[in-house]
Amino acid sequence: MSAVLIAEEAAARAVPLVAGVLGAGGVAVAVLPAGVRMRAELRRRWRTWALVAPVFLGAYFLGGGGSYALAAGLGAVAAGEYARMAGLRRSDLAVLVAAAGVLPALAWLAPHVLDLRAAALLLVAAALPAVLGGDDRTGFTRTARTAFGLLWIPVALTGLVSLGDTAVVVGLAVALGDVGAWCGGTALGRRGPLARPLSPLSPNKTWAGVLGAAVATAALLLVLGAFSLPLWAAVVGGCVLGDLVESMVKRESGVKDAGSWLPGFGGLLDRIDSLLVALLLAMVMT
């Protein structure tokens, strides 16, 4: 059976679970008392989830073309947000957007091409705009930031195509892991050893959140029959490190969010930061 059909079957099996979780979440946010501090924010997030989940799962019902379109679309939008935060020029952005379209296509149609040769070409592509433009003041910084962006966004998103059914599982597990992290941090992160922040980059991210993410992701992987220690470690690692990586970029850029168009989250990168790292780790560990 092809990887495309397996991914489609995984998406089909996940539909009742996602519908149930969204339904329960919708009821929960609807009955929140008016005095709850984040009621409006939680309701905005639920509405966004209700729109995003069908798009994510629906892409896999369209076969390889659907997963390609999902990866390429996410990559193009995320590349634009990253380029603005990193202070890159249009020529650098063009490299990122081109990679966002080409790399998932290769993962779909010619996966054997994605090896060390492709990595070397990406490094050259990252340097070309600054080298050809003769930028002797910020050229190295631009090249380094473009190379990081290539690995963080287009390369990671090839996992949505190449991982097949595992990509469906990772996407759903990361989504629930973010919810588990918030619940864990809210319930257990006020005092005690679990209240310690993970990093000064994001003081609100605590060890209680890590515990919540670990429990939530393990539960989902078990329910989907996809639990393995390497995959679980990849998902938890994405949930923990993804937000911190983006916080590092945002702090240096002096911005609060990568964008403002996604209700309840900010920009697309604010929503998929954990997914990007989880996909990278999953491609390495599974």
mmCIF file of C-alpha atoms in Angstrom:
data_model
loop_
_atom_site.group_PDB
_atom_site.id
_atom_site.type_symbol
_atom_site.label_atom_id
_atom_site.label_comp_id
_atom_site.label_asym_id
_atom_site.label_seq_id
_atom_site.Cartn_x
_atom_site.Cartn_y
_atom_site.Cartn_z
ATOM 1 C CA MET A 1 0.000 0.000 0.000
ATOM 2 C CA SER A 2 1.391 3.445 -0.930
ATOM 3 C CA ALA A 3 2.366 6.038 1.652
ATOM 4 C CA VAL A 4 -0.313 8.349 0.222
ATOM 5 C CA LEU A 5 -3.093 5.820 0.862
ATOM 6 C CA ILE A 6 -1.757 5.100 4.334
ATOM 7 C CA ALA A 7 -1.772 8.828 5.150
ATOM 8 C CA GLU A 8 -5.339 9.118 3.864
ATOM 9 C CA GLU A 9 -6.418 6.217 6.067
ATOM 10 C CA ALA A 10 -4.723 7.822 9.074
ATOM 11 C CA ALA A 11 -6.597 11.052 8.427
ATOM 12 C CA ALA A 12 -9.883 9.159 8.127
ATOM 13 C CA ARG A 13 -9.290 7.373 11.435
ATOM 14 C CA ALA A 14 -8.492 10.694 13.111
ATOM 15 C CA VAL A 15 -11.681 12.480 11.983
ATOM 16 C CA PRO A 16 -13.987 11.122 14.750
ATOM 17 C CA LEU A 17 -11.370 11.840 17.397
ATOM 18 C CA VAL A 18 -10.777 15.403 16.193
ATOM 19 C CA ALA A 19 -14.511 16.032 15.888
ATOM 20 C CA GLY A 20 -15.036 14.783 19.438
ATOM 21 C CA VAL A 21 -12.235 16.903 20.867
ATOM 22 C CA LEU A 22 -13.440 19.998 19.036
ATOM 23 C CA GLY A 23 -17.004 19.363 20.141
ATOM 24 C CA ALA A 24 -16.015 18.937 23.786
ATOM 25 C CA GLY A 25 -13.781 21.991 23.582
ATOM 26 C CA GLY A 26 -16.559 24.049 22.020
ATOM 27 C CA VAL A 27 -18.941 23.169 24.842
ATOM 28 C CA ALA A 28 -16.255 23.931 27.433
ATOM 29 C CA VAL A 29 -15.467 27.405 26.122
ATOM 30 C CA ALA A 30 -19.155 28.181 25.566
ATOM 31 C CA VAL A 31 -20.041 27.631 29.227
ATOM 32 C CA LEU A 32 -17.047 29.468 30.685
ATOM 33 C CA PRO A 33 -18.181 32.048 33.271
ATOM 34 C CA ALA A 34 -17.822 35.682 32.353
ATOM 35 C CA GLY A 35 -15.223 36.172 35.075
ATOM 36 C CA VAL A 36 -12.707 33.769 33.548
ATOM 37 C CA ARG A 37 -9.683 35.839 32.585
ATOM 38 C CA MET A 38 -9.003 34.256 29.180
ATOM 39 C CA ARG A 39 -12.564 33.476 28.119
ATOM 40 C CA ALA A 40 -12.552 35.643 24.991
ATOM 41 C CA GLU A 41 -9.065 34.455 24.038
ATOM 42 C CA LEU A 42 -9.984 30.790 24.459
ATOM 43 C CA ARG A 43 -13.087 31.222 22.343
ATOM 44 C CA ARG A 44 -11.047 32.847 19.552
ATOM 45 C CA ARG A 45 -8.578 29.976 19.695
ATOM 46 C CA TRP A 46 -11.330 27.395 19.509
ATOM 47 C CA ARG A 47 -12.822 29.058 16.419
ATOM 48 C CA THR A 48 -9.397 29.019 14.774
ATOM 49 C CA TRP A 49 -8.958 25.336 15.622
ATOM 50 C CA ALA A 50 -12.401 24.581 14.182
ATOM 51 C CA LEU A 51 -11.245 26.058 10.862
ATOM 52 C CA VAL A 52 -7.679 24.739 10.845
ATOM 53 C CA ALA A 53 -8.367 21.099 11.732
ATOM 54 C CA PRO A 54 -10.520 20.341 8.649
ATOM 55 C CA VAL A 55 -7.944 22.026 6.405
ATOM 56 C CA PHE A 56 -5.112 19.959 7.868
ATOM 57 C CA LEU A 57 -6.923 16.622 7.703
ATOM 58 C CA GLY A 58 -8.659 17.440 4.429
ATOM 59 C CA ALA A 59 -5.326 17.934 2.673
ATOM 60 C CA TYR A 60 -4.501 14.257 3.188
ATOM 61 C CA PHE A 61 -7.786 13.140 1.610
ATOM 62 C CA LEU A 62 -6.536 14.769 -1.612
ATOM 63 C CA GLY A 63 -3.520 12.481 -1.818
ATOM 64 C CA GLY A 64 0.044 13.543 -2.453
ATOM 65 C CA GLY A 65 -1.049 16.760 -4.117
ATOM 66 C CA GLY A 66 -2.998 17.728 -1.020
ATOM 67 C CA SER A 67 -0.102 17.184 1.372
ATOM 68 C CA TYR A 68 2.171 19.076 -1.054
ATOM 69 C CA ALA A 69 -0.254 22.014 -1.215
ATOM 70 C CA LEU A 70 -0.493 22.058 2.575
ATOM 71 C CA ALA A 71 3.286 22.079 3.032
ATOM 72 C CA ALA A 72 3.906 24.636 0.286
ATOM 73 C CA GLY A 73 1.145 26.961 1.466
ATOM 74 C CA LEU A 74 2.258 26.890 5.073
ATOM 75 C CA GLY A 75 5.856 27.376 3.984
ATOM 76 C CA ALA A 76 5.156 30.431 1.835
ATOM 77 C CA VAL A 77 3.172 32.218 4.552
ATOM 78 C CA ALA A 78 5.581 31.287 7.337
ATOM 79 C CA ALA A 79 8.563 32.348 5.221
ATOM 80 C CA GLY A 80 7.050 35.798 4.803
ATOM 81 C CA GLU A 81 6.509 36.189 8.538
ATOM 82 C CA TYR A 82 10.016 34.945 9.311
ATOM 83 C CA ALA A 83 11.621 37.251 6.732
ATOM 84 C CA ARG A 84 9.933 40.278 8.288
ATOM 85 C CA MET A 85 11.082 39.340 11.782
ATOM 86 C CA ALA A 86 14.625 38.512 10.662
ATOM 87 C CA GLY A 87 14.988 41.730 8.678
ATOM 88 C CA LEU A 88 15.681 39.900 5.411
ATOM 89 C CA ARG A 89 15.465 41.500 1.983
ATOM 90 C CA ARG A 90 13.170 40.570 -0.872
ATOM 91 C CA SER A 91 15.870 38.508 -2.552
ATOM 92 C CA ASP A 92 16.339 36.474 0.634
ATOM 93 C CA LEU A 93 12.577 36.016 0.941
ATOM 94 C CA ALA A 94 12.464 34.830 -2.665
ATOM 95 C CA VAL A 95 14.909 32.037 -1.790
ATOM 96 C CA LEU A 96 12.757 30.975 1.169
ATOM 97 C CA VAL A 97 9.512 31.021 -0.821
ATOM 98 C CA ALA A 98 11.087 29.138 -3.742
ATOM 99 C CA ALA A 99 12.359 26.468 -1.341
ATOM 100 C CA ALA A 100 8.904 26.276 0.268
ATOM 101 C CA GLY A 101 7.498 25.299 -3.111
ATOM 102 C CA VAL A 102 10.315 23.126 -4.470
ATOM 103 C CA LEU A 103 11.303 21.016 -1.455
ATOM 104 C CA PRO A 104 7.841 19.552 -0.711
ATOM 105 C CA ALA A 105 7.456 18.852 -4.440
ATOM 106 C CA LEU A 106 10.692 16.876 -4.411
ATOM 107 C CA ALA A 107 9.580 15.047 -1.258
ATOM 108 C CA TRP A 108 6.429 14.058 -3.138
ATOM 109 C CA LEU A 109 7.780 13.287 -6.619
ATOM 110 C CA ALA A 110 11.506 12.558 -6.186
ATOM 111 C CA PRO A 111 12.341 11.929 -2.525
ATOM 112 C CA HIS A 112 15.673 10.303 -3.412
ATOM 113 C CA VAL A 113 16.955 13.749 -4.451
ATOM 114 C CA LEU A 114 16.704 15.107 -0.900
ATOM 115 C CA ASP A 115 20.141 14.152 0.387
ATOM 116 C CA LEU A 116 23.435 15.900 1.160
ATOM 117 C CA ARG A 117 23.521 17.318 -2.347
ATOM 118 C CA ALA A 118 20.274 19.144 -1.698
ATOM 119 C CA ALA A 119 21.661 20.448 1.604
ATOM 120 C CA ALA A 120 24.708 21.838 -0.191
ATOM 121 C CA LEU A 121 22.531 23.561 -2.781
ATOM 122 C CA LEU A 122 20.408 25.120 -0.025
ATOM 123 C CA LEU A 123 23.516 26.569 1.603
ATOM 124 C CA VAL A 124 24.617 28.053 -1.721
ATOM 125 C CA ALA A 125 21.132 29.432 -2.327
ATOM 126 C CA ALA A 126 21.134 31.106 1.090
ATOM 127 C CA ALA A 127 24.379 32.911 0.282
ATOM 128 C CA LEU A 128 23.617 33.903 -3.306
ATOM 129 C CA PRO A 129 21.504 37.062 -2.723
ATOM 130 C CA ALA A 130 24.091 38.673 -0.442
ATOM 131 C CA VAL A 131 27.055 37.535 -2.550
ATOM 132 C CA LEU A 132 25.623 38.667 -5.872
ATOM 133 C CA GLY A 133 24.448 41.912 -4.304
ATOM 134 C CA GLY A 134 27.900 42.629 -2.909
ATOM 135 C CA ASP A 135 26.569 43.115 0.615
ATOM 136 C CA ASP A 136 29.756 43.495 2.680
ATOM 137 C CA ARG A 137 27.992 44.928 5.737
ATOM 138 C CA THR A 138 25.153 42.542 6.550
ATOM 139 C CA GLY A 139 25.748 39.791 4.005
ATOM 140 C CA PHE A 140 26.948 37.171 6.468
ATOM 141 C CA THR A 141 24.089 37.891 8.871
ATOM 142 C CA ARG A 142 21.564 37.669 6.040
ATOM 143 C CA THR A 143 23.074 34.396 4.816
ATOM 144 C CA ALA A 144 23.022 32.842 8.299
ATOM 145 C CA ARG A 145 19.442 33.917 8.914
ATOM 146 C CA THR A 146 18.315 32.686 5.511
ATOM 147 C CA ALA A 147 20.042 29.318 6.041
ATOM 148 C CA PHE A 148 18.355 28.969 9.429
ATOM 149 C CA GLY A 149 15.004 29.878 7.898
ATOM 150 C CA LEU A 150 15.457 27.249 5.173
ATOM 151 C CA LEU A 151 16.060 24.512 7.730
ATOM 152 C CA TRP A 152 13.390 25.712 10.150
ATOM 153 C CA ILE A 153 10.564 26.157 7.648
ATOM 154 C CA PRO A 154 10.783 24.552 4.152
ATOM 155 C CA VAL A 155 12.977 21.607 5.158
ATOM 156 C CA ALA A 156 10.831 20.872 8.212
ATOM 157 C CA LEU A 157 7.603 21.089 6.224
ATOM 158 C CA THR A 158 8.771 18.439 3.772
ATOM 159 C CA GLY A 159 7.889 16.104 6.636
ATOM 160 C CA LEU A 160 4.207 16.750 5.965
ATOM 161 C CA VAL A 161 4.772 14.956 2.658
ATOM 162 C CA SER A 162 7.540 12.460 3.350
ATOM 163 C CA LEU A 163 6.313 11.147 6.712
ATOM 164 C CA GLY A 164 2.933 10.010 5.380
ATOM 165 C CA ASP A 165 0.627 8.803 8.146
ATOM 166 C CA THR A 166 3.206 9.802 10.752
ATOM 167 C CA ALA A 167 2.786 13.420 9.641
ATOM 168 C CA VAL A 168 -0.938 13.234 10.440
ATOM 169 C CA VAL A 169 -0.176 11.814 13.872
ATOM 170 C CA VAL A 170 2.539 14.391 14.582
ATOM 171 C CA GLY A 171 0.301 17.288 13.572
ATOM 172 C CA LEU A 172 -2.537 16.165 15.834
ATOM 173 C CA ALA A 173 -0.222 15.273 18.726
ATOM 174 C CA VAL A 174 1.519 18.650 18.612
ATOM 175 C CA ALA A 175 -1.845 20.430 18.613
ATOM 176 C CA LEU A 176 -3.027 18.505 21.666
ATOM 177 C CA GLY A 177 0.411 18.862 23.256
ATOM 178 C CA ASP A 178 0.131 22.647 23.108
ATOM 179 C CA VAL A 179 -3.238 22.411 24.854
ATOM 180 C CA GLY A 180 -1.779 20.030 27.439
ATOM 181 C CA ALA A 181 1.134 22.403 28.044
ATOM 182 C CA TRP A 182 -1.268 25.263 28.698
ATOM 183 C CA CYS A 183 -3.403 23.163 31.040
ATOM 184 C CA GLY A 184 -0.355 21.841 32.888
ATOM 185 C CA GLY A 185 1.136 25.290 33.271
ATOM 186 C CA THR A 186 -2.152 26.743 34.481
ATOM 187 C CA ALA A 187 -2.860 23.955 36.984
ATOM 188 C CA LEU A 188 0.625 23.151 38.280
ATOM 189 C CA GLY A 189 2.866 26.020 37.249
ATOM 190 C CA ARG A 190 2.074 28.562 39.935
ATOM 191 C CA ARG A 191 4.410 27.347 42.684
ATOM 192 C CA GLY A 192 6.831 24.580 43.505
ATOM 193 C CA PRO A 193 9.594 23.006 41.384
ATOM 194 C CA LEU A 194 7.323 22.621 38.359
ATOM 195 C CA ALA A 195 6.830 26.393 38.281
ATOM 196 C CA ARG A 196 10.437 26.974 37.264
ATOM 197 C CA PRO A 197 10.724 28.535 33.782
ATOM 198 C CA LEU A 198 12.411 26.524 31.067
ATOM 199 C CA SER A 199 14.320 29.482 29.662
ATOM 200 C CA PRO A 200 14.512 33.266 30.103
ATOM 201 C CA LEU A 201 13.432 33.438 26.463
ATOM 202 C CA SER A 202 9.873 32.582 27.539
ATOM 203 C CA PRO A 203 9.338 32.878 31.319
ATOM 204 C CA ASN A 204 5.746 31.644 31.017
ATOM 205 C CA LYS A 205 6.918 28.263 29.736
ATOM 206 C CA THR A 206 7.449 26.077 32.800
ATOM 207 C CA TRP A 207 8.258 22.466 33.644
ATOM 208 C CA ALA A 208 4.593 22.044 34.511
ATOM 209 C CA GLY A 209 3.822 22.804 30.880
ATOM 210 C CA VAL A 210 6.339 20.174 29.771
ATOM 211 C CA LEU A 211 4.610 17.624 31.986
ATOM 212 C CA GLY A 212 1.209 18.572 30.583
ATOM 213 C CA ALA A 213 2.476 18.297 27.003
ATOM 214 C CA ALA A 214 4.120 14.938 27.707
ATOM 215 C CA VAL A 215 0.932 13.460 29.168
ATOM 216 C CA ALA A 216 -1.351 14.846 26.458
ATOM 217 C CA THR A 217 0.835 13.705 23.556
ATOM 218 C CA ALA A 218 1.345 10.239 25.025
ATOM 219 C CA ALA A 219 -2.414 9.859 25.461
ATOM 220 C CA LEU A 220 -3.148 10.856 21.867
ATOM 221 C CA LEU A 221 -0.447 8.627 20.402
ATOM 222 C CA LEU A 222 -1.811 5.701 22.397
ATOM 223 C CA VAL A 223 -5.389 6.375 21.273
ATOM 224 C CA LEU A 224 -4.252 6.520 17.635
ATOM 225 C CA GLY A 225 -2.210 3.323 18.054
ATOM 226 C CA ALA A 226 0.965 5.134 17.033
ATOM 227 C CA PHE A 227 2.887 5.333 20.308
ATOM 228 C CA SER A 228 6.619 4.725 20.235
ATOM 229 C CA LEU A 229 9.285 6.287 22.405
ATOM 230 C CA PRO A 230 11.157 7.935 19.500
ATOM 231 C CA LEU A 231 7.986 9.468 18.056
ATOM 232 C CA TRP A 232 6.773 10.584 21.485
ATOM 233 C CA ALA A 233 10.175 12.164 22.182
ATOM 234 C CA ALA A 234 10.052 13.973 18.832
ATOM 235 C CA VAL A 235 6.592 15.392 19.522
ATOM 236 C CA VAL A 236 7.376 16.460 23.093
ATOM 237 C CA GLY A 237 10.665 17.950 21.904
ATOM 238 C CA GLY A 238 8.766 19.953 19.302
ATOM 239 C CA CYS A 239 6.210 21.165 21.834
ATOM 240 C CA VAL A 240 8.973 22.295 24.189
ATOM 241 C CA LEU A 241 11.636 23.628 21.827
ATOM 242 C CA GLY A 242 9.469 25.022 19.044
ATOM 243 C CA ASP A 243 8.033 27.852 21.086
ATOM 244 C CA LEU A 244 11.425 28.684 22.593
ATOM 245 C CA VAL A 245 13.062 28.850 19.160
ATOM 246 C CA GLU A 246 10.424 31.264 17.910
ATOM 247 C CA SER A 247 10.662 33.274 21.137
ATOM 248 C CA MET A 248 14.388 33.657 20.483
ATOM 249 C CA VAL A 249 13.703 35.016 17.004
ATOM 250 C CA LYS A 250 10.926 37.332 18.206
ATOM 251 C CA ARG A 251 12.930 38.716 21.128
ATOM 252 C CA GLU A 252 15.838 39.674 18.908
ATOM 253 C CA SER A 253 13.380 41.192 16.438
ATOM 254 C CA GLY A 254 11.531 43.083 19.182
ATOM 255 C CA VAL A 255 8.070 41.799 18.233
ATOM 256 C CA LYS A 256 5.415 40.053 20.305
ATOM 257 C CA ASP A 257 3.875 37.924 17.551
ATOM 258 C CA ALA A 258 4.898 36.851 14.067
ATOM 259 C CA GLY A 259 1.650 38.315 12.712
ATOM 260 C CA SER A 260 -1.848 39.374 13.694
ATOM 261 C CA TRP A 261 -4.165 37.687 11.193
ATOM 262 C CA LEU A 262 -4.743 34.341 12.961
ATOM 263 C CA PRO A 263 -7.331 34.905 15.742
ATOM 264 C CA GLY A 264 -6.124 33.813 19.151
ATOM 265 C CA PHE A 265 -2.585 33.020 18.021
ATOM 266 C CA GLY A 266 -1.072 35.966 16.136
ATOM 267 C CA GLY A 267 0.629 34.750 12.983
ATOM 268 C CA LEU A 268 1.036 31.382 11.336
ATOM 269 C CA LEU A 269 4.503 30.873 12.818
ATOM 270 C CA ASP A 270 3.017 31.385 16.274
ATOM 271 C CA ARG A 271 0.745 28.418 15.540
ATOM 272 C CA ILE A 272 3.155 26.021 13.789
ATOM 273 C CA ASP A 273 6.423 26.734 15.639
ATOM 274 C CA SER A 274 6.142 23.496 17.620
ATOM 275 C CA LEU A 275 5.082 21.517 14.549
ATOM 276 C CA LEU A 276 8.180 22.601 12.621
ATOM 277 C CA VAL A 277 10.594 21.288 15.236
ATOM 278 C CA ALA A 278 8.524 18.144 15.828
ATOM 279 C CA LEU A 279 8.582 17.318 12.107
ATOM 280 C CA LEU A 280 12.343 17.767 11.957
ATOM 281 C CA LEU A 281 12.845 15.528 14.976
ATOM 282 C CA ALA A 282 10.374 12.958 13.668
ATOM 283 C CA MET A 283 12.233 12.730 10.352
ATOM 284 C CA VAL A 284 15.438 12.061 12.268
ATOM 285 C CA MET A 285 14.103 9.698 14.937
ATOM 286 C CA THR A 286 11.498 7.565 13.134
#
